Amino acid sequence: MFTRKSIGVALLVVLSAGFAQAAGPGLGQPIATSDIAAWDTSIMPDGSGLPAGRGTAAQGAQIFAGKCVACHGENGVGGSASALTAKGPITSINGGEKTIGNFWPYASTLFDFIRRAMPWQQPKSLTNDEVYALTAYLLALNKVIDDNTALDAATLAKIKMPNRDGFIIRFPDRI
Amino acid sequence: MKRTPAANRGDNLTPVAGNGLLDRRSFLRGGAAIAATMGYTLVNNAAAEPLADDPWSLTPGAVTKPYEQRSRYEEKVARTLTNPKGETRVQNARTPLHRLNGVITPAGQHFVVAQSGAPDIDPAKHRIVIHGLVKRPLVFTLDALARYPMVTRTHFLECGGNSAPLFSPTPMQANLQALHGLVSCAEWTGVLLSTLLEETGIDPKAKWLIAEGADAPTLTRSVPLKKGLDDAMIALYQNGERLMPANGYPARLLLPGWEGNMNIKWLRRIKLTDAPAMTFPETKTYTQLLPDGKALQFYFIEEVKSFITQPSPDLKMSGPGFYEISGLAFSGDGKIAKVMVSADGGKSWAQAALQEPVLDKSFTRFRLPWRWDGGPAILQSRAWDDKGNVQPTRAEFVAKRGELKAPLSLVAFPNQHFNAITSWGITADGEVKHVYA
């Protein structure tokens, strides 16, 4: 026979178990990390997330001529899309276009953005090797790396962009 | 509606600031009683025509439709487009704020900045995954989200590049829609992100979240987790209806008061991380050059701002007399606390009435009665929020952020996050022009 006290304890156990499950509707479906891989293409500024693969500026130049030049122009200037190189650093508010060499703070952004968004009409159609090659081509065009540097996960992560320290966080207290 | 010139109507109301600004309480409950006891001077207008039944009063009207359309007389009230043919560049649609009233922007008039058009998403197939530094990665369908507790909140949404023409060294001649049309306000309904993060659990190392859209460029932005847990919402409804496709159908991230581009449309993925991803939009597009060539980054908040919507360019004055000055104020950091209006270019100011309810990070409509004497006037509004933030004068703003050497195109974005005072110059013939004062 249960004592009043033991019934009380049993009820508490049941209630707390019930609360644990009732925190929310619980309608999300679990998913394995490997099953998120096709979407999880974010590259972090320290290079984490960079996939296997390799490419050179020479290979990138060929891909650029076939898939990018129509919008970005010869040597990345003069097209309908944003210019990809500039003559010098930005020194004022009238500094002209922000380009890879004179503005972008991280090389990882180049890989991430090309892979997810380019070419504009067929995004996500490039292989990882092609993305490394285009990244190498654009960084060489901007004199950030020399023409012979092959890019892969290790070499890309080590690149320091010229304007890396050109930014002021506007609202640090909100981070 | 044509405003009736009534040069004498306000004569018994005492101006409270230069150039004919009247007390904000003049026509409110109580104030009206005072006005009535003081008595209006009779208006000397020409007599109206005799009244007769119009054709629409003599025949049955149109059949009611399943989805109502506006009157054909209102069809010109529409957004202006920068890329109507959908060429391979950004598409902007600006809200006709000068021809709307109240605080809610109709869904079809809500501003849009679409980097690569609106995807045609099948809601039955759409998925939102939350993963990264969580205890349990989870995938949510829209059917699942529909069963979660929801909230309804009214918030403005503003593009970081709104008002960019005001970086010009001379006032660009354009209407309110062209100058400030990349801001709108809607009633949003959805599930708070914090509700879903309770179910995934949060790894204590998580400080940021990366939000990603399902559009062609799968646009991504990094958001401090603090904001995600504060008031971020996965919005499913806009003004009571499902989101418009160009506003993120079937689900968007809503970060009340924060830079429009961060409010990821067509939301498909949220990854918790210990650092920002430094994505393309947050390192290039939405960074703001300063006079010395350095740039601001993570300019999250759309700061306190206001502008007068009526009168404004394109809305010609119809003769001296009584007008109601009306406008919008908003702050991405709180509620609007006060709006002051000047009719003499900032020499004297009168406090405007705020339309209740004044809501957090929402449009607030302000109004002030004005008796225009028919002479030149410069109208300005200036807003304060409840966190102590003050809308800067243009001179104060330019001293910090700079201005361009020469005007650019009205649809260019030479810089962003302009929130200084806007001035409308009224000429003696009733034209309203954009001026700097």
XYZ file of C-alpha atoms in Angstrom:
612
model
C 0.000 0.000 0.000
C 1.279 3.449 -0.909
C 1.817 6.018 1.752
C 0.689 9.512 1.049
C 4.349 10.591 0.900
C 5.341 7.942 -1.666
C 2.395 8.885 -3.869
C 3.541 12.471 -3.692
C 7.056 11.539 -4.788
C 5.729 9.366 -7.614
C 3.538 12.214 -8.841
C 6.470 14.590 -8.822
C 8.542 12.197 -10.920
C 5.720 11.839 -13.447
C 5.151 15.593 -13.552
C 8.799 16.500 -14.077
C 9.107 13.921 -16.866
C 6.014 15.452 -18.410
C 7.495 18.963 -18.254
C 10.698 17.825 -19.928
C 8.725 16.626 -22.920
C 6.283 19.489 -22.936
C 8.915 22.236 -23.372
C 7.667 22.693 -26.932
C 5.630 20.906 -29.569
C 8.704 18.820 -30.427
C 7.879 18.625 -34.138
C 11.388 19.100 -35.533
C 12.841 16.024 -37.213
C 16.369 14.992 -36.211
C 18.904 15.035 -39.027
C 22.469 13.728 -39.233
C 25.240 16.241 -39.933
C 26.150 14.297 -43.071
C 22.621 14.831 -44.398
C 23.001 18.616 -44.076
C 26.258 18.662 -46.074
C 24.689 19.672 -49.414
C 23.407 22.907 -47.835
C 26.166 23.469 -45.298
C 28.672 25.113 -47.627
C 29.512 28.071 -45.384
C 33.232 28.815 -45.267
C 34.502 30.555 -42.153
C 37.186 33.260 -42.321
C 39.716 30.871 -40.726
C 39.168 28.535 -43.669
C 37.104 25.960 -41.823
C 34.562 24.438 -44.136
C 36.857 24.572 -47.166
C 36.448 21.347 -49.159
C 39.041 19.124 -50.783
C 40.179 20.351 -54.189
C 42.806 22.483 -55.874
C 43.135 25.058 -58.623
C 45.572 27.486 -60.228
C 45.217 30.985 -61.669
C 45.935 29.647 -65.167
C 43.083 27.161 -64.877
C 40.917 29.936 -63.417
C 41.660 32.231 -66.355
C 40.225 29.648 -68.743
C 37.061 29.173 -66.674
C 36.695 32.952 -66.342
C 36.908 33.383 -70.115
C 34.144 30.825 -70.590
C 31.747 31.520 -67.737
C 32.391 34.944 -66.196
C 33.726 37.406 -68.778
C 30.307 38.117 -70.319
C 29.200 39.938 -67.158
C 32.478 40.883 -65.465
C 34.488 41.981 -68.527
C 38.036 41.243 -69.660
C 40.350 41.085 -66.658
C 37.371 41.608 -64.373
C 36.590 45.196 -65.357
C 34.233 47.005 -67.727
C 31.364 44.526 -67.572
C 27.758 44.953 -66.466
C 28.537 43.271 -63.137
C 30.717 44.586 -60.324
C 34.369 45.293 -61.143
C 36.690 42.677 -59.648
C 39.912 44.681 -59.587
C 40.828 48.287 -58.898
C 43.876 50.442 -59.509
C 44.590 51.417 -55.930
C 43.412 51.512 -52.350
C 40.228 53.249 -51.247
C 41.202 56.404 -49.365
C 37.932 58.325 -49.088
C 34.163 58.069 -49.116
C 34.409 58.845 -52.851
C 36.761 55.889 -53.191
C 35.039 54.272 -56.111
C 34.191 50.599 -56.317
C 34.967 48.197 -53.513
C 36.840 45.361 -55.175
C 38.602 42.198 -54.072
C 42.102 43.610 -53.844
C 41.327 46.980 -52.354
C 38.456 46.060 -50.049
C 37.535 42.433 -49.331
C 38.847 41.492 -45.858
C 38.832 37.677 -46.232
C 39.774 35.321 -49.089
C 37.360 32.715 -47.680
C 34.476 34.969 -48.765
C 35.571 34.661 -52.367
C 35.399 30.876 -52.321
C 32.110 30.844 -50.399
C 30.395 33.382 -52.667
C 31.610 31.984 -55.987
C 30.553 28.489 -55.003
C 27.060 29.461 -53.816
C 26.179 32.295 -56.175
C 28.204 32.104 -59.404
C 27.829 32.042 -62.360
C 24.756 34.200 -61.758
C 22.556 32.205 -64.178
C 23.799 28.767 -63.052
C 24.733 29.081 -59.389
C 26.217 26.022 -57.652
C 27.233 24.512 -61.001
C 31.007 24.814 -60.506
C 33.160 21.979 -59.129
C 35.273 22.652 -56.060
C 38.396 22.528 -58.244
C 36.876 25.183 -60.503
C 36.026 27.377 -57.520
C 39.604 27.089 -56.219
C 40.893 27.938 -59.711
C 38.649 31.014 -60.060
C 39.591 32.156 -56.567
C 43.279 31.814 -57.487
C 42.748 33.688 -60.768
C 40.956 36.609 -59.071
C 43.472 36.849 -56.236
C 46.357 36.811 -58.747
C 44.577 39.431 -60.884
C 44.441 41.583 -57.723
C 48.148 40.880 -56.950
C 47.187 39.277 -53.632
C 48.942 36.030 -54.652
C 51.376 35.395 -57.471
C 50.360 33.696 -60.690
C 51.892 30.365 -59.726
C 50.327 29.821 -56.301
C 47.960 26.865 -56.399
C 45.056 27.189 -53.991
C 43.636 24.461 -51.794
C 42.126 24.436 -48.312
C 45.514 24.931 -46.629
C 46.933 27.692 -48.853
C 43.678 29.641 -49.099
C 43.258 29.721 -45.317
C 46.675 31.380 -44.930
C 46.023 34.350 -47.226
C 45.832 37.751 -45.550
C 43.914 40.262 -47.626
C 45.355 43.792 -48.037
C 42.338 45.537 -46.470
C 41.945 43.048 -43.618
C 42.219 45.820 -40.995
C 40.135 48.390 -42.840
C 36.917 47.851 -40.863
C 35.316 49.284 -37.739
C 32.527 47.271 -36.092
C 29.589 49.666 -35.831
C 27.703 48.035 -32.960
C 30.160 45.866 -30.972
C 27.843 45.968 -27.940
C 25.169 44.035 -29.847
C 27.445 41.058 -30.510
C -9.249 64.097 -51.652
C -8.820 67.717 -52.630
C -7.974 69.902 -49.685
C -10.227 72.895 -49.356
C -8.320 76.138 -49.053
C -9.464 77.723 -45.852
C -7.229 80.676 -45.296
C -9.176 81.890 -42.301
C -10.034 78.620 -40.673
C -7.100 78.449 -38.305
C -7.142 82.092 -37.344
C -8.365 81.443 -33.825
C -5.685 78.836 -33.203
C -2.448 80.134 -31.839
C 0.737 79.262 -33.704
C 3.266 77.482 -31.485
C 6.251 77.798 -33.825
C 7.347 79.869 -36.791
C 5.625 79.964 -40.154
C 2.214 78.903 -38.885
C 2.722 75.633 -37.003
C -0.254 75.055 -34.694
C -0.575 73.197 -31.417
C -0.700 69.434 -31.938
C -3.741 69.238 -29.631
C -5.789 71.726 -31.673
C -7.887 69.067 -33.348
C -7.660 66.234 -30.862
C -10.467 65.397 -28.466
C -10.551 68.267 -25.974
C -8.554 70.456 -28.270
C -11.460 70.437 -30.679
C -13.737 71.596 -27.896
C -11.441 74.519 -27.208
C -11.416 75.381 -30.884
C -15.206 75.136 -30.979
C -15.749 77.404 -28.000
C -13.334 79.900 -29.511
C -15.290 79.625 -32.739
C -14.105 79.282 -36.299
C -14.233 82.227 -38.598
C -16.643 81.453 -41.454
C -14.894 80.344 -44.582
C -15.228 82.515 -47.613
C -15.208 79.719 -50.233
C -17.241 79.717 -53.432
C -20.585 77.942 -53.014
C -20.761 74.246 -53.946
C -22.695 73.045 -57.016
C -26.221 71.663 -56.420
C -26.106 67.930 -55.605
C -27.488 65.314 -58.013
C -27.286 61.504 -58.210
C -24.186 60.296 -60.005
C -24.261 57.399 -62.531
C -22.922 54.895 -59.954
C -25.896 55.593 -57.753
C -28.315 54.629 -60.508
C -27.224 51.102 -61.400
C -26.029 48.006 -59.487
C -22.316 47.867 -58.883
C -19.582 45.358 -59.719
C -19.736 41.720 -58.667
C -17.661 40.902 -55.588
C -14.448 39.059 -56.444
C -12.715 36.238 -54.540
C -9.677 38.491 -54.057
C -10.418 42.204 -54.025
C -8.611 44.643 -56.303
C -8.044 48.339 -55.725
C -10.235 50.947 -57.367
C -9.063 51.615 -60.907
C -8.564 55.207 -59.852
C -5.753 54.119 -57.523
C -3.713 51.967 -59.907
C -1.006 54.583 -60.304
C -0.196 54.283 -56.603
C 2.475 51.635 -57.028
C 6.071 50.790 -56.391
C 8.753 52.087 -58.748
C 11.103 49.466 -60.210
C 14.785 49.726 -61.068
C 14.998 46.522 -63.097
C 11.579 45.687 -64.551
C 12.979 43.258 -67.126
C 14.857 41.193 -64.553
C 18.329 41.688 -65.986
C 21.210 40.001 -64.160
C 21.489 42.553 -61.398
C 19.618 43.532 -58.261
C 15.920 44.375 -58.479
C 14.585 47.186 -56.313
C 10.956 48.178 -55.754
C 10.348 51.385 -53.804
C 7.246 52.021 -51.698
C 5.041 55.058 -52.578
C 5.122 56.340 -48.995
C 3.854 59.775 -50.043
C 0.579 58.287 -51.284
C -0.111 55.977 -48.328
C -1.334 56.765 -44.829
C -1.454 55.095 -41.443
C 1.517 52.881 -40.587
C 0.890 49.547 -42.341
C 2.349 49.085 -45.811
C 0.047 46.934 -47.964
C 1.876 43.717 -48.884
C 1.825 44.542 -52.584
C 3.433 47.917 -51.863
C 6.142 46.612 -49.520
C 9.622 47.518 -50.699
C 11.796 44.804 -52.208
C 15.497 44.416 -52.792
C 15.991 41.102 -54.567
C 19.541 40.142 -55.509
C 18.417 37.499 -57.990
C 14.626 37.558 -58.214
C 12.076 35.697 -56.097
C 12.302 31.875 -56.078
C 9.102 29.899 -56.762
C 9.072 27.820 -53.579
C 6.642 24.913 -53.097
C 5.643 25.201 -49.429
C 5.002 21.455 -49.212
C 8.650 20.809 -50.024
C 10.275 23.676 -48.142
C 12.448 22.778 -45.144
C 14.202 24.869 -42.507
C 17.184 23.249 -40.807
C 18.772 24.476 -37.570
C 22.216 23.011 -36.959
C 25.819 23.807 -36.017
C 26.494 24.496 -32.341
C 23.220 22.976 -31.149
C 22.541 19.865 -29.141
C 20.147 18.352 -31.697
C 20.094 19.492 -35.337
C 16.432 19.644 -36.391
C 14.521 20.060 -39.632
C 11.154 21.820 -39.627
C 8.476 21.632 -42.288
C 5.944 24.439 -42.667
C 3.236 22.052 -41.463
C 5.272 21.540 -38.296
C 5.867 25.279 -37.818
C 2.111 25.902 -38.166
C 1.597 24.004 -34.884
C 4.047 26.089 -32.864
C 3.019 28.997 -30.634
C 3.034 32.157 -32.774
C 3.318 35.863 -32.112
C 2.038 38.849 -34.116
C 4.087 42.021 -34.124
C 4.180 45.208 -36.171
C 7.676 46.130 -37.326
C 9.227 48.311 -39.980
C 11.816 46.874 -42.308
C 14.385 49.135 -43.961
C 17.099 48.494 -46.520
C 20.521 49.573 -45.248
C 20.846 51.531 -48.492
C 17.620 53.469 -48.086
C 18.017 57.247 -48.449
C 21.384 56.880 -50.219
C 20.632 59.841 -52.575
C 21.023 62.121 -49.541
C 24.780 61.485 -49.540
C 24.808 63.794 -52.561
C 26.402 67.220 -51.916
C 23.371 68.926 -53.446
C 19.729 67.947 -52.854
C 18.644 65.506 -55.550
C 15.278 66.495 -57.001
C 13.057 63.476 -56.558
C 9.972 62.468 -54.612
C 9.795 60.723 -51.250
C 9.429 57.333 -52.936
C 12.732 57.761 -54.779
C 14.577 59.222 -51.796
C 13.270 57.098 -48.887
C 11.127 54.352 -50.508
C 13.179 51.379 -49.321
C 11.398 51.201 -45.971
C 8.000 49.700 -45.174
C 6.077 48.482 -42.135
C 3.946 45.374 -41.764
C 2.221 43.193 -39.234
C 4.247 39.984 -39.110
C 3.084 36.685 -37.649
C 5.327 33.718 -37.046
C 7.294 31.594 -34.612
C 9.958 33.152 -32.421
C 13.370 31.734 -33.226
C 13.979 31.301 -29.490
C 11.059 28.824 -29.383
C 12.785 26.577 -31.926
C 16.220 26.993 -30.347
C 14.760 25.672 -27.081
C 14.140 22.418 -28.907
C 17.491 22.179 -30.665
C 19.360 23.246 -27.537
C 22.301 25.645 -27.753
C 25.966 24.771 -27.289
C 27.424 27.363 -24.880
C 30.156 28.117 -27.468
C 27.572 29.531 -29.901
C 27.771 33.320 -30.322
C 26.433 33.858 -33.848
C 24.011 32.313 -36.277
C 24.387 32.134 -40.025
C 21.047 32.497 -41.789
C 20.696 31.325 -45.381
C 18.001 31.798 -48.007
C 16.812 29.302 -50.599
C 17.140 31.786 -53.476
C 19.577 31.274 -56.366
C 22.589 32.901 -54.637
C 21.560 31.317 -51.275
C 22.231 34.672 -49.655
C 23.755 34.354 -46.182
C 24.208 36.746 -43.283
C 25.740 36.330 -39.834
C 23.569 37.473 -36.926
C 24.604 37.724 -33.267
C 22.879 34.941 -31.328
C 21.833 37.583 -28.766
C 19.502 39.075 -31.364
C 18.321 35.602 -32.344
C 17.246 34.965 -28.756
C 15.872 38.461 -28.189
C 13.108 39.132 -30.710
C 13.995 37.296 -33.938
C 11.049 35.632 -35.627
C 10.551 33.170 -38.447
C 7.800 35.147 -40.127
C 5.131 33.250 -42.047
C 2.422 35.886 -42.441
C 2.539 39.517 -43.586
C -0.522 41.656 -42.809
C -2.549 38.512 -42.140
C -1.718 36.744 -45.387
C 1.128 34.411 -46.216
C 4.264 36.355 -47.116
C 4.497 37.811 -50.607
C 6.959 35.809 -52.756
C 9.330 38.775 -53.080
C 9.171 39.334 -49.320
C 10.327 35.793 -48.565
C 7.486 33.294 -49.093
C 7.040 30.908 -47.390
C 9.277 31.920 -44.460
C 11.718 34.696 -43.682
C 13.900 35.650 -40.785
C 12.637 38.850 -39.183
C 15.152 40.763 -37.074
C 13.077 43.699 -35.829
C 14.752 47.055 -36.438
C 17.849 45.591 -38.070
C 19.281 46.138 -41.555
C 16.898 44.744 -44.171
C 19.419 42.471 -45.888
C 19.970 40.545 -42.638
C 16.273 39.584 -42.523
C 16.936 36.565 -44.734
C 14.082 35.846 -47.121
C 13.135 32.311 -48.243
C 14.844 31.075 -45.064
C 16.102 27.510 -45.319
C 19.008 27.202 -42.889
C 20.240 28.546 -39.568
C 23.655 27.429 -38.376
C 24.885 28.354 -34.905
C 28.590 29.234 -34.872
C 31.194 30.783 -32.600
C 32.104 33.522 -35.130
C 30.596 35.401 -38.077
C 31.057 33.804 -41.498
C 32.146 37.114 -43.083
C 29.863 36.528 -46.057
C 29.831 38.589 -49.257
C 26.955 40.888 -48.249
C 28.392 41.567 -44.790
C 31.954 42.265 -45.922
C 31.369 44.031 -49.237
C 27.850 45.198 -50.081
C 26.634 46.210 -46.612
C 29.761 47.943 -45.332
C 29.881 51.729 -45.300
C 32.882 53.779 -46.401
C 33.978 56.589 -44.123
C 35.704 59.828 -45.173
C 39.160 58.329 -44.457
C 38.561 55.218 -46.578
C 37.979 52.860 -43.651
C 34.584 51.169 -43.559
C 31.924 50.434 -40.973
C 30.869 46.816 -40.642
C 27.990 45.096 -38.835
C 25.868 48.248 -38.913
C 22.996 46.187 -37.532
C 20.567 48.870 -36.407
C 18.412 51.041 -38.643
C 18.769 54.159 -36.537
C 16.112 56.658 -35.529
C 14.704 58.501 -38.536
C 11.685 60.448 -39.705
C 10.416 62.262 -42.757
C 7.322 64.192 -43.725
C 5.139 62.256 -46.146
C 2.499 64.957 -46.715
C 3.254 67.502 -48.029
C 6.239 66.273 -49.997
C 7.517 66.577 -53.591
C 4.856 65.641 -56.214
C 2.091 66.716 -53.830
C 1.550 70.298 -54.903
C -0.012 72.650 -52.359
C -3.496 73.846 -53.351
C -3.386 77.382 -52.037
C -2.732 78.978 -48.650
C -4.616 77.890 -45.567
C -4.944 74.878 -43.331
C -2.991 71.652 -43.922
C -2.122 68.715 -41.744
C 1.578 67.917 -41.854
C 1.907 64.147 -41.610
C 4.877 61.823 -41.593
C 6.553 58.660 -40.389
C 9.081 58.106 -37.624
C 10.809 54.865 -36.634
C 13.785 53.544 -34.731
C 15.459 50.152 -34.926
C 16.402 50.529 -31.272
C 13.024 51.105 -29.630
C 9.854 53.173 -29.618
C 9.494 56.692 -30.921
C 9.381 59.060 -27.944
C 8.962 62.428 -29.636
C 8.808 64.074 -33.056
C 9.396 67.780 -33.545
C 8.390 69.627 -36.728
C 9.724 72.890 -38.122
C 8.246 75.040 -40.874
C 11.095 77.566 -40.922
C 14.073 75.362 -41.724
C 14.872 74.463 -38.120
C 14.738 77.907 -36.477
C 11.719 76.974 -34.357
C 10.042 73.662 -33.613
C 6.654 72.365 -32.522
C 5.954 68.940 -31.055
C 3.888 66.689 -33.310
C 1.074 64.406 -32.129
C 1.980 60.704 -32.250
C -0.689 58.292 -33.437
C -1.318 55.603 -30.824
C -0.385 52.886 -30.357
C 3.302 53.766 -30.502
C 4.985 50.398 -31.020
C 8.527 49.079 -30.662
C 10.568 49.173 -33.909
C 7.494 50.157 -35.884
C 6.420 53.057 -38.038
C 4.836 55.759 -35.898
C 2.615 58.247 -37.707
C 3.002 61.850 -36.561
C 0.775 64.768 -37.370
C 0.714 68.501 -36.814
C -1.777 71.143 -37.958
C -0.318 73.928 -40.053
C -1.656 77.135 -41.467
C 0.372 77.924 -44.563
C 0.446 81.648 -45.289
C 1.396 81.064 -48.928
C 4.985 82.202 -48.515
C 8.209 80.199 -48.746
C 8.599 77.600 -46.001
C 10.987 74.763 -45.186
C 9.404 71.747 -43.512
C 11.483 69.372 -41.412
C 10.834 66.616 -38.900
C 13.159 65.260 -36.227
C 12.612 62.131 -34.136
C 13.747 60.878 -30.728
C 13.420 57.302 -29.477
C 12.912 55.959 -25.964
C 16.568 54.884 -25.714
C 17.720 58.489 -25.989
C 18.775 58.273 -29.640
C 18.192 61.484 -31.612
C 17.874 61.857 -35.357
C 20.873 63.958 -36.452
C 20.734 67.125 -38.501
C 22.260 66.735 -41.944
C 25.282 68.818 -40.852
C 25.858 66.568 -37.822
C 25.536 63.472 -39.977
C 27.875 64.713 -42.707
C 30.478 65.730 -40.106
C 30.729 62.076 -39.046
C 29.925 60.116 -42.184
C 30.903 62.513 -44.985
C 29.198 63.235 -48.284
C 29.986 62.660 -51.936
C 31.890 65.089 -54.149
C 29.225 64.863 -56.838
C 25.702 63.430 -57.081
C 25.331 59.860 -58.330
C 22.307 58.227 -59.909
C 19.141 58.151 -57.793
C 19.213 54.355 -57.848
C 22.901 53.984 -56.911
C 24.077 53.074 -53.413
C 27.209 55.148 -52.884
C 26.766 54.675 -49.126
C 24.229 53.476 -46.567
C 22.503 54.067 -43.239
C 21.628 57.719 -43.838
C 19.199 58.833 -41.123
C 19.541 62.620 -40.926
C 16.762 65.191 -41.206
C 15.045 65.622 -44.581
C 13.924 69.107 -45.638
C 11.103 70.021 -48.009
C 11.139 73.541 -49.416
C 7.725 75.016 -50.238
C 7.783 77.740 -52.875
C 5.292 80.574 -53.082
C 3.560 78.833 -56.011
C 3.016 75.701 -53.923
C 5.732 73.452 -55.357
C 7.467 71.166 -52.859
C 11.164 70.577 -53.482
C 13.899 68.602 -51.785
C 16.309 71.088 -50.155
C 19.164 71.049 -47.675
C 18.635 73.370 -44.724
